[in-house]
CSV table of N, CA and C and ligand atoms in Angstrom, one decimal:
chain,number,residue,atom,x,y,z
V,21,UNK,N,-19.4,-17.1,6.2
V,21,UNK,CA,-18.5,-16.1,6.0
V,21,UNK,C,-18.5,-15.2,7.4
V,22,UNK,N,-17.6,-14.7,7.5
V,22,UNK,CA,-17.4,-13.6,8.8
V,22,UNK,C,-17.9,-12.4,8.5
V,23,UNK,N,-18.6,-11.7,9.4
V,23,UNK,CA,-19.1,-10.4,9.3
V,23,UNK,C,-18.1,-9.4,9.9
V,24,UNK,N,-16.9,-9.9,10.4
V,24,UNK,CA,-15.8,-9.0,10.9
V,24,UNK,C,-15.5,-7.9,10.1
V,25,UNK,N,-15.5,-6.7,10.6
V,25,UNK,CA,-15.2,-5.5,9.7
V,25,UNK,C,-13.8,-5.0,10.0
V,26,UNK,N,-13.1,-5.3,8.8
V,26,UNK,CA,-11.5,-4.9,8.9
V,26,UNK,C,-11.3,-3.4,8.8
V,27,UNK,N,-10.7,-2.6,9.5
V,27,UNK,CA,-10.2,-1.4,9.5
V,27,UNK,C,-9.7,-1.0,8.2
V,28,UNK,N,-10.0,0.3,7.6
V,28,UNK,CA,-9.4,0.3,6.3
V,28,UNK,C,-7.9,0.8,6.3
V,29,UNK,N,-7.9,1.6,7.3
V,29,UNK,CA,-6.4,2.3,7.8
V,29,UNK,C,-5.8,1.4,8.7
V,30,UNK,N,-4.8,0.8,8.6
V,30,UNK,CA,-4.1,-0.2,9.3
V,30,UNK,C,-2.4,0.1,9.4
V,31,UNK,N,-2.1,0.8,10.3
V,31,UNK,CA,-0.7,1.3,10.6
V,31,UNK,C,0.0,0.1,11.3
V,32,UNK,N,1.3,0.1,10.9
V,32,UNK,CA,2.2,-0.8,11.7
V,32,UNK,C,3.4,0.0,12.2
V,33,UNK,N,3.6,0.2,13.5
V,33,UNK,CA,4.8,0.8,13.7
V,33,UNK,C,6.2,-0.1,14.0
V,34,UNK,N,7.1,0.4,13.2
V,34,UNK,CA,8.5,-0.5,13.2
V,34,UNK,C,9.2,0.1,14.3
V,35,UNK,N,10.0,-0.7,15.0
V,35,UNK,CA,10.7,-0.3,16.4
V,35,UNK,C,12.0,0.3,15.5
V,36,UNK,N,12.4,1.5,16.1
V,36,UNK,CA,13.7,2.0,15.4
V,36,UNK,C,14.9,1.6,16.2
V,37,UNK,N,15.7,1.0,15.9
V,37,UNK,CA,16.8,0.5,16.7
V,37,UNK,C,18.0,1.3,16.3
V,38,UNK,N,17.6,2.7,16.9
V,38,UNK,CA,18.6,3.7,16.8
V,38,UNK,C,19.7,3.8,18.1
V,39,UNK,N,20.8,4.2,17.8
V,39,UNK,CA,21.9,4.4,18.9
V,39,UNK,C,22.4,5.8,18.3
V,40,UNK,N,23.5,6.1,19.1
V,40,UNK,CA,24.2,7.2,18.8
V,40,UNK,C,24.7,7.5,17.5
V,41,UNK,N,24.7,6.6,16.6
V,41,UNK,CA,25.4,6.5,15.1
V,41,UNK,C,24.0,6.9,14.4
V,42,UNK,N,22.8,6.7,14.7
V,42,UNK,CA,21.5,7.0,13.8
V,42,UNK,C,20.6,5.7,14.2
V,43,UNK,N,20.0,5.8,13.1
V,43,UNK,CA,18.8,4.7,13.2
V,43,UNK,C,18.6,3.8,12.4
V,44,UNK,N,18.2,2.4,12.6
V,44,UNK,CA,17.8,1.3,11.8
V,44,UNK,C,16.5,0.6,12.1
V,45,UNK,N,16.0,0.3,11.1
V,45,UNK,CA,14.5,-0.3,10.9
V,45,UNK,C,14.7,-1.8,10.5
V,46,UNK,N,14.2,-2.9,10.9
V,46,UNK,CA,14.6,-4.1,10.3
V,46,UNK,C,12.9,-4.4,9.9
V,47,UNK,N,12.8,-5.0,9.0
V,47,UNK,CA,11.5,-5.5,8.3
V,47,UNK,C,11.5,-7.1,8.1
V,48,UNK,N,10.8,-7.8,8.9
V,48,UNK,CA,10.9,-9.2,8.9
V,48,UNK,C,9.3,-10.0,8.4
V,49,UNK,N,9.3,-10.7,7.4
V,49,UNK,CA,8.2,-11.2,6.8
V,49,UNK,C,7.6,-12.2,8.2
V,50,UNK,N,6.4,-11.9,8.3
V,50,UNK,CA,5.6,-12.9,9.4
V,50,UNK,C,5.9,-12.6,10.6
V,51,UNK,N,6.8,-11.3,10.7
V,51,UNK,CA,6.9,-10.8,12.2
V,51,UNK,C,6.4,-9.5,12.2
V,52,UNK,N,7.5,-8.4,11.8
V,52,UNK,CA,6.9,-6.9,12.0
V,52,UNK,C,6.0,-6.8,10.8
V,53,UNK,N,6.3,-7.4,9.6
V,53,UNK,CA,5.3,-7.4,8.5
V,53,UNK,C,4.2,-8.9,8.4
V,54,UNK,N,3.2,-8.6,8.4
V,54,UNK,CA,2.1,-9.7,8.7
V,54,UNK,C,1.9,-10.6,7.5
V,55,UNK,N,3.0,-10.7,6.6
V,55,UNK,CA,2.9,-11.8,5.5
V,55,UNK,C,4.1,-12.3,5.2
V,56,UNK,N,4.3,-13.5,4.4
V,56,UNK,CA,5.5,-13.6,3.7
V,56,UNK,C,5.9,-12.6,2.8
V,57,UNK,N,7.1,-12.1,2.8
V,57,UNK,CA,7.5,-11.0,1.7
V,57,UNK,C,8.0,-11.7,0.5
V,58,UNK,N,7.1,-11.5,-0.6
V,58,UNK,CA,7.8,-12.0,-1.8
V,58,UNK,C,8.3,-11.2,-2.8
V,59,UNK,N,8.0,-9.9,-2.5
V,59,UNK,CA,8.6,-8.9,-3.5
V,59,UNK,C,8.7,-7.5,-2.9
V,60,UNK,N,9.7,-6.8,-3.2
V,60,UNK,CA,9.9,-5.4,-2.6
V,60,UNK,C,10.2,-4.6,-3.9
V,61,UNK,N,9.5,-3.2,-4.1
V,61,UNK,CA,9.7,-2.3,-4.9
V,61,UNK,C,9.5,-1.0,-4.4
V,62,UNK,N,10.5,0.0,-5.0
V,62,UNK,CA,10.2,1.1,-4.4
V,62,UNK,C,10.0,2.2,-5.5
V,63,UNK,N,9.3,3.3,-5.1
V,63,UNK,CA,8.8,4.4,-6.1
V,63,UNK,C,9.5,5.8,-6.0
V,64,UNK,N,10.4,6.3,-6.7
V,64,UNK,CA,11.0,7.5,-6.3
V,64,UNK,C,11.1,8.2,-7.6
V,65,UNK,N,11.5,9.5,-7.3
V,65,UNK,CA,11.8,10.4,-8.7
V,65,UNK,C,10.4,10.6,-9.2
V,66,UNK,N,9.4,10.5,-8.4
V,66,UNK,CA,8.0,11.0,-9.1
V,66,UNK,C,7.9,12.6,-9.4
V,67,UNK,N,7.4,12.7,-10.6
V,67,UNK,CA,7.5,13.9,-11.2
V,67,UNK,C,6.4,15.0,-10.7
V,68,UNK,N,6.9,16.3,-10.3
V,68,UNK,CA,5.7,17.0,-9.7
V,68,UNK,C,4.3,17.0,-10.5
V,69,UNK,N,3.3,16.8,-9.6
V,69,UNK,CA,1.7,16.8,-9.8
V,69,UNK,C,1.2,15.5,-10.6
V,70,UNK,N,2.4,14.5,-10.5
V,70,UNK,CA,1.9,13.3,-10.8
V,70,UNK,C,1.2,12.4,-9.7
V,71,UNK,N,0.3,11.8,-10.0
V,71,UNK,CA,-0.4,11.0,-9.2
V,71,UNK,C,-0.4,9.2,-9.7
V,72,UNK,N,-0.3,8.3,-8.9
V,72,UNK,CA,0.1,7.0,-9.3
V,72,UNK,C,-1.0,6.0,-8.7
V,73,UNK,N,-1.0,4.7,-8.9
V,73,UNK,CA,-1.9,3.8,-8.4
V,73,UNK,C,-3.1,3.8,-9.3
V,74,UNK,N,-4.4,3.9,-8.8
V,74,UNK,CA,-5.6,4.1,-9.4
V,74,UNK,C,-6.0,2.5,-9.7
V,75,UNK,N,-5.9,1.7,-8.9
V,75,UNK,CA,-6.3,0.5,-8.9
V,75,UNK,C,-6.4,-0.4,-7.6
V,76,UNK,N,-7.0,-1.5,-7.7
V,76,UNK,CA,-7.1,-2.4,-6.4
V,76,UNK,C,-6.4,-3.8,-6.9
V,77,UNK,N,-6.3,-4.6,-5.8
V,77,UNK,CA,-5.4,-5.8,-6.0
V,77,UNK,C,-6.6,-6.9,-5.6
V,78,UNK,N,-6.7,-8.2,-6.3
V,78,UNK,CA,-7.8,-9.0,-6.1
V,78,UNK,C,-7.2,-9.8,-4.8
V,79,UNK,N,-5.8,-10.1,-4.7
V,79,UNK,CA,-5.3,-10.8,-3.7
V,79,UNK,C,-4.3,-10.5,-3.0
V,80,UNK,N,-3.7,-9.5,-3.7
V,80,UNK,CA,-2.3,-8.8,-3.1
V,80,UNK,C,-2.4,-8.1,-1.8
V,81,UNK,N,-1.7,-8.2,-0.8
V,81,UNK,CA,-1.6,-7.5,0.5
V,81,UNK,C,-0.1,-6.8,0.3
V,82,UNK,N,-0.3,-5.6,0.8
V,82,UNK,CA,1.1,-4.9,0.8
V,82,UNK,C,1.3,-3.9,2.1
V,83,UNK,N,2.5,-3.7,2.3
V,83,UNK,CA,3.1,-2.7,3.3
V,83,UNK,C,3.6,-1.6,2.7
V,84,UNK,N,3.4,-0.4,2.8
V,84,UNK,CA,3.6,0.8,2.3
V,84,UNK,C,4.3,1.6,3.1
V,85,UNK,N,5.7,2.0,3.0
V,85,UNK,CA,6.6,3.0,3.9
V,85,UNK,C,7.3,4.1,3.3
V,86,UNK,N,7.2,5.0,3.7
V,86,UNK,CA,7.7,6.3,2.9
V,86,UNK,C,9.1,6.4,3.8
V,87,UNK,N,10.1,6.0,3.1
V,87,UNK,CA,11.4,5.7,3.8
V,87,UNK,C,12.2,7.2,3.7
V,88,UNK,N,11.9,8.0,2.8
V,88,UNK,CA,12.4,9.4,2.8
V,88,UNK,C,11.0,10.3,2.1
V,89,UNK,N,11.1,11.6,2.4
V,89,UNK,CA,10.3,12.5,2.1
V,89,UNK,C,8.6,12.0,2.4
V,90,UNK,N,7.5,12.4,1.6
V,90,UNK,CA,6.2,12.1,1.9
V,90,UNK,C,5.4,11.9,0.7
V,91,UNK,N,4.3,11.4,0.9
V,91,UNK,CA,3.3,11.4,-0.4
V,91,UNK,C,1.8,11.1,0.5
V,92,UNK,N,0.7,11.2,-0.2
V,92,UNK,CA,-0.5,11.1,0.4
V,92,UNK,C,-1.1,9.7,-0.2
V,93,UNK,N,-1.7,8.8,0.6
V,93,UNK,CA,-2.2,7.8,0.0
V,93,UNK,C,-3.8,7.8,0.2
V,94,UNK,N,-4.5,7.6,-0.9
V,94,UNK,CA,-5.9,7.3,-0.7
V,94,UNK,C,-6.4,6.0,-0.6
V,95,UNK,N,-7.2,5.6,0.3
V,95,UNK,CA,-7.7,4.2,0.4
V,95,UNK,C,-9.0,4.2,0.3
V,96,UNK,N,-9.9,3.2,-0.2
V,96,UNK,CA,-11.3,3.3,-0.6
V,96,UNK,C,-11.6,1.7,-0.6
V,97,UNK,N,-12.5,1.2,0.4
V,97,UNK,CA,-12.9,-0.2,0.3
V,97,UNK,C,-14.3,-0.3,-0.4
V,98,UNK,N,-14.8,0.7,-1.0
V,98,UNK,CA,-16.0,0.8,-1.6
V,98,UNK,C,-17.3,1.2,-0.8
V,99,UNK,N,-17.0,1.3,0.4
V,99,UNK,CA,-18.0,1.8,1.6
V,99,UNK,C,-17.5,2.7,2.2
V,100,UNK,N,-16.0,3.1,2.3
V,100,UNK,CA,-15.4,3.8,3.0
V,100,UNK,C,-14.2,4.3,2.3
V,101,UNK,N,-13.8,5.6,2.4
V,101,UNK,CA,-12.4,6.4,1.8
V,101,UNK,C,-11.7,6.8,3.0
V,102,UNK,N,-10.4,7.1,2.8
V,102,UNK,CA,-9.7,7.7,4.0
V,102,UNK,C,-8.4,8.1,3.0
V,103,UNK,N,-7.8,9.2,3.7
V,103,UNK,CA,-6.5,9.8,3.0
V,103,UNK,C,-5.6,10.0,3.9
V,104,UNK,N,-4.3,9.4,3.9
V,104,UNK,CA,-3.3,9.4,5.0
V,104,UNK,C,-2.1,10.0,4.4
V,105,UNK,N,-1.3,10.7,5.2
V,105,UNK,CA,0.0,11.0,4.7
V,105,UNK,C,1.0,9.7,5.4
V,106,UNK,N,2.0,9.6,4.3
V,106,UNK,CA,3.1,8.4,4.5
V,106,UNK,C,4.1,9.4,4.7
V,107,UNK,N,4.9,9.4,6.0
V,107,UNK,CA,5.9,10.4,6.1
V,107,UNK,C,7.0,10.1,7.0
V,108,UNK,N,6.9,8.8,7.4
V,108,UNK,CA,7.9,8.2,8.4
V,108,UNK,C,8.4,7.0,8.2
V,109,UNK,N,9.8,6.8,8.2
V,109,UNK,CA,10.3,5.5,7.9
V,109,UNK,C,10.1,4.5,8.9
V,110,UNK,N,9.5,4.7,10.1
V,110,UNK,CA,9.1,3.9,11.1
V,110,UNK,C,7.9,3.4,11.3
V,111,UNK,N,6.9,3.9,10.1
V,111,UNK,CA,5.3,3.8,10.1
V,111,UNK,C,5.1,2.9,8.7
V,112,UNK,N,4.4,1.9,8.8
V,112,UNK,CA,4.0,1.1,7.3
V,112,UNK,C,2.5,1.1,7.5
V,113,UNK,N,2.1,1.4,6.3
V,113,UNK,CA,0.4,1.2,5.9
V,113,UNK,C,0.2,-0.1,5.5
V,114,UNK,N,-0.4,-0.9,6.2
V,114,UNK,CA,-0.9,-2.2,5.7
V,114,UNK,C,-2.0,-2.2,4.8
V,115,UNK,N,-2.0,-2.6,3.4
V,115,UNK,CA,-3.0,-2.3,2.7
V,115,UNK,C,-3.5,-4.0,2.0
V,116,UNK,N,-4.9,-4.1,2.5
V,116,UNK,CA,-5.4,-5.6,2.3
V,116,UNK,C,-5.7,-5.7,0.8
V,117,UNK,N,-6.3,-6.8,0.3
V,117,UNK,CA,-6.7,-7.0,-1.0
V,117,UNK,C,-8.0,-6.2,-1.2
V,118,UNK,N,-8.4,-6.0,-2.1
V,118,UNK,CA,-9.6,-5.4,-2.8
V,118,UNK,C,-9.9,-3.9,-1.7
V,119,UNK,N,-8.7,-3.3,-2.1
V,119,UNK,CA,-8.7,-1.8,-1.7
V,119,UNK,C,-8.4,-0.9,-2.7
V,120,UNK,N,-9.1,0.2,-3.1
V,120,UNK,CA,-8.6,0.9,-4.2
V,120,UNK,C,-7.9,1.9,-3.6
V,121,UNK,N,-6.4,2.2,-4.3
V,121,UNK,CA,-5.5,2.8,-3.7
V,121,UNK,C,-5.1,4.0,-4.8
V,122,UNK,N,-4.7,5.3,-4.3
V,122,UNK,CA,-4.1,6.2,-5.1
V,122,UNK,C,-3.0,6.8,-4.3
V,123,UNK,N,-2.0,7.3,-5.0
V,123,UNK,CA,-0.9,8.1,-4.3
V,123,UNK,C,-0.8,9.6,-4.9
V,124,UNK,N,-0.9,10.5,-4.0
V,124,UNK,CA,-0.8,12.0,-4.7
V,124,UNK,C,0.1,12.7,-3.6
V,125,UNK,N,0.6,13.9,-4.3
V,125,UNK,CA,1.3,14.8,-3.6
V,125,UNK,C,2.6,14.1,-3.1
V,126,UNK,N,3.5,13.7,-4.0
V,126,UNK,CA,4.8,13.0,-3.9
V,126,UNK,C,5.9,14.3,-3.5
V,127,UNK,N,6.4,14.4,-2.5
V,127,UNK,CA,7.3,15.3,-2.4
V,127,UNK,C,8.8,14.8,-3.4
V,128,UNK,N,9.6,16.0,-3.7
V,128,UNK,CA,10.6,15.3,-4.7
V,128,UNK,C,11.4,14.4,-4.4
V,129,UNK,N,11.6,14.3,-2.8
V,129,UNK,CA,12.5,13.3,-2.3
V,129,UNK,C,12.1,12.1,-1.8
V,130,UNK,N,10.7,12.0,-2.1
V,130,UNK,CA,10.1,11.0,-1.7
V,130,UNK,C,10.4,9.3,-2.3
V,131,UNK,N,10.6,8.5,-1.4
V,131,UNK,CA,11.0,7.3,-1.9
V,131,UNK,C,10.0,6.2,-1.1
V,132,UNK,N,9.3,5.8,-1.6
V,132,UNK,CA,8.1,5.0,-1.4
V,132,UNK,C,8.4,3.3,-1.6
V,133,UNK,N,8.7,2.8,-0.4
V,133,UNK,CA,9.2,1.4,-0.2
V,133,UNK,C,7.7,0.6,-0.1
V,134,UNK,N,7.7,-0.5,-0.9
V,134,UNK,CA,6.5,-1.5,-0.8
V,134,UNK,C,6.9,-2.8,-0.6
V,135,UNK,N,6.4,-3.5,0.4
V,135,UNK,CA,6.6,-5.0,0.6
V,135,UNK,C,5.4,-5.6,0.1
V,136,UNK,N,5.5,-6.7,-0.7
V,136,UNK,CA,4.1,-7.2,-1.3
V,136,UNK,C,4.3,-8.9,-1.0
V,137,UNK,N,3.1,-9.3,-0.9
V,137,UNK,CA,2.7,-10.7,-0.5
V,137,UNK,C,3.0,-11.5,-1.7
V,138,UNK,N,3.0,-11.2,-2.8
V,138,UNK,CA,3.0,-12.0,-3.9
V,138,UNK,C,3.9,-11.5,-5.1
V,139,UNK,N,4.2,-12.3,-6.0
V,139,UNK,CA,5.1,-11.7,-7.1
V,139,UNK,C,4.2,-10.9,-8.0
V,140,UNK,N,4.9,-10.2,-8.9
V,140,UNK,CA,4.1,-9.2,-9.8
V,140,UNK,C,3.0,-10.3,-10.8
V,141,UNK,N,1.9,-9.6,-10.7
V,141,UNK,CA,1.0,-10.4,-11.6
V,141,UNK,C,-0.1,-9.3,-12.2
V,142,UNK,N,0.1,-9.1,-13.5
V,142,UNK,CA,-0.9,-7.9,-13.9
V,142,UNK,C,-2.5,-8.3,-13.7
V,143,UNK,N,-2.6,-9.8,-14.0
V,143,UNK,CA,-4.2,-10.1,-13.9
V,143,UNK,C,-4.6,-10.2,-12.4
V,144,UNK,N,-3.7,-9.7,-11.4
V,144,UNK,CA,-4.3,-9.3,-10.0
V,144,UNK,C,-4.8,-8.0,-9.8
V,145,UNK,N,-4.6,-7.1,-10.9
V,145,UNK,CA,-4.8,-5.6,-10.8
V,145,UNK,C,-6.4,-5.4,-11.3
V,146,UNK,N,-6.9,-4.6,-10.6
V,146,UNK,CA,-8.3,-4.4,-11.1
V,146,UNK,C,-8.2,-2.6,-11.4
V,147,UNK,N,-8.1,-2.4,-12.6
V,147,UNK,CA,-7.7,-0.9,-12.9
V,147,UNK,C,-8.7,0.0,-13.3
V,148,UNK,N,-10.0,-0.5,-13.3
V,148,UNK,CA,-11.5,0.2,-13.4
V,148,UNK,C,-12.2,0.6,-12.4
V,149,UNK,N,-12.3,1.7,-11.7
V,149,UNK,CA,-13.2,1.9,-10.6
V,149,UNK,C,-14.5,1.4,-10.5
V,150,UNK,N,-15.2,1.7,-11.6
V,150,UNK,CA,-16.6,0.9,-11.9
V,150,UNK,C,-16.6,-0.5,-11.6
V,151,UNK,N,-15.6,-1.1,-12.3
V,151,UNK,CA,-15.5,-2.7,-12.1
V,151,UNK,C,-15.3,-2.8,-10.7
V,152,UNK,N,-14.2,-2.2,-10.1
V,152,UNK,CA,-14.0,-2.4,-8.4
V,152,UNK,C,-15.2,-2.6,-7.6
V,153,UNK,N,-15.9,-1.3,-8.0
V,153,UNK,CA,-17.2,-1.1,-7.2
V,153,UNK,C,-18.2,-2.4,-7.4
V,154,UNK,N,-18.1,-3.1,-8.7
V,154,UNK,CA,-19.0,-4.1,-8.9
V,154,UNK,C,-18.7,-5.3,-8.2
V,155,UNK,N,-17.5,-5.6,-8.2
V,155,UNK,CA,-16.9,-6.8,-7.5
V,155,UNK,C,-17.1,-6.6,-5.9
V,156,UNK,N,-16.8,-5.5,-5.4
V,156,UNK,CA,-17.2,-5.4,-4.2
V,156,UNK,C,-18.6,-5.5,-3.6
V,157,UNK,N,-19.4,-5.0,-4.5
V,157,UNK,CA,-20.8,-5.1,-4.3
V,157,UNK,C,-21.1,-6.7,-4.5
V,158,UNK,N,-20.9,-7.5,-5.1
V,158,UNK,CA,-21.3,-8.7,-5.2
V,158,UNK,C,-20.6,-9.5,-4.1
V,159,UNK,N,-19.4,-9.1,-3.6
V,159,UNK,CA,-18.7,-10.0,-2.6
V,159,UNK,C,-19.3,-9.6,-1.0
V,160,UNK,N,-20.3,-8.5,-1.0
V,160,UNK,CA,-20.6,-8.0,0.2
V,160,UNK,C,-21.7,-9.2,0.8
S,222,T46,C1,0.5,-0.6,-5.9
S,222,T46,C2,1.1,0.6,-5.8
S,222,T46,C3,1.2,1.2,-4.4
S,222,T46,C4,6.8,-4.5,-12.4
S,222,T46,O1,7.0,-4.9,-13.7
S,222,T46,N1,6.8,-5.1,-11.3
S,222,T46,C5,6.5,-4.8,-10.2
S,222,T46,O2,6.8,-5.2,-9.4
S,222,T46,C6,5.7,-3.3,-10.3
S,222,T46,C7,4.9,-3.1,-8.9
S,222,T46,C8,5.4,-2.7,-11.4
S,222,T46,N2,5.9,-3.2,-12.5
S,222,T46,C9,6.0,-2.4,-13.8
S,222,T46,C10,4.3,-2.5,-14.4
S,222,T46,C11,4.6,-1.0,-15.1
S,222,T46,O3,4.8,-1.1,-16.2
S,222,T46,O4,6.3,-1.1,-13.3
S,222,T46,C12,5.6,-0.2,-14.0
S,222,T46,C13,4.8,0.8,-13.2
S,222,T46,O5,3.8,0.2,-12.3
S,222,T46,P1,2.3,0.9,-12.1
S,222,T46,O6,1.8,1.6,-13.2
S,222,T46,O7,1.5,-0.3,-11.5
S,222,T46,O8,2.9,1.6,-10.7
S,222,T46,P2,1.9,2.3,-9.8
S,222,T46,O9,2.8,3.3,-9.1
S,222,T46,O10,0.5,2.9,-10.2
S,222,T46,O11,1.5,1.3,-8.5
S,222,T46,C14,2.3,0.4,-7.8
S,222,T46,C15,2.1,-1.1,-7.8
S,222,T46,O12,2.2,-1.4,-9.2
S,222,T46,C16,0.9,-1.4,-7.1
S,222,T46,O13,0.8,-2.6,-6.8
S,222,T46,O14,-0.4,-1.1,-5.1
S,222,T46,O15,2.4,0.9,-6.7
């Protein structure tokens, strides 16, 4: 097994293909996005004070991009925690498997676009933080 440590916060900068009409960002699986994109979803209209997430994924990899407004993402790999603002349509946050995530402080206009490496599967979710810590400590 490799001892290589993967950074918890991994940003991807997407080139903005702008001209005098405005801006355009293109997202391509296995190119600008480091996996084959199997699913796309977006979160919008989040009510004031609401926080989302509170889970990790066993195998799913995702890239989250705030294409309008802003929200805060908390990432936690069991050893380290980081909180970052998602607030740019040209910046993607790459979230690997086995990372606990929470989203907080959504602005009213926030549209959070997420690209996923797998189709939706409820059995890929770990929704108990204690269970997540247990699994992480076993796999270390
Ligand atoms: C994640 C964070 C960033 C589906 O039916 N298909 C889907 O592809 C998704 C993502 C969700 N759903 C259903 C499941 C729930 O009944 O939509 C409902 C809301 O999903 P959830 O409560 O999981 O939403 P969040 O915002 O807590 O988490 C979502 C993703 O589920 C998760 O993978 O990493 O956004």
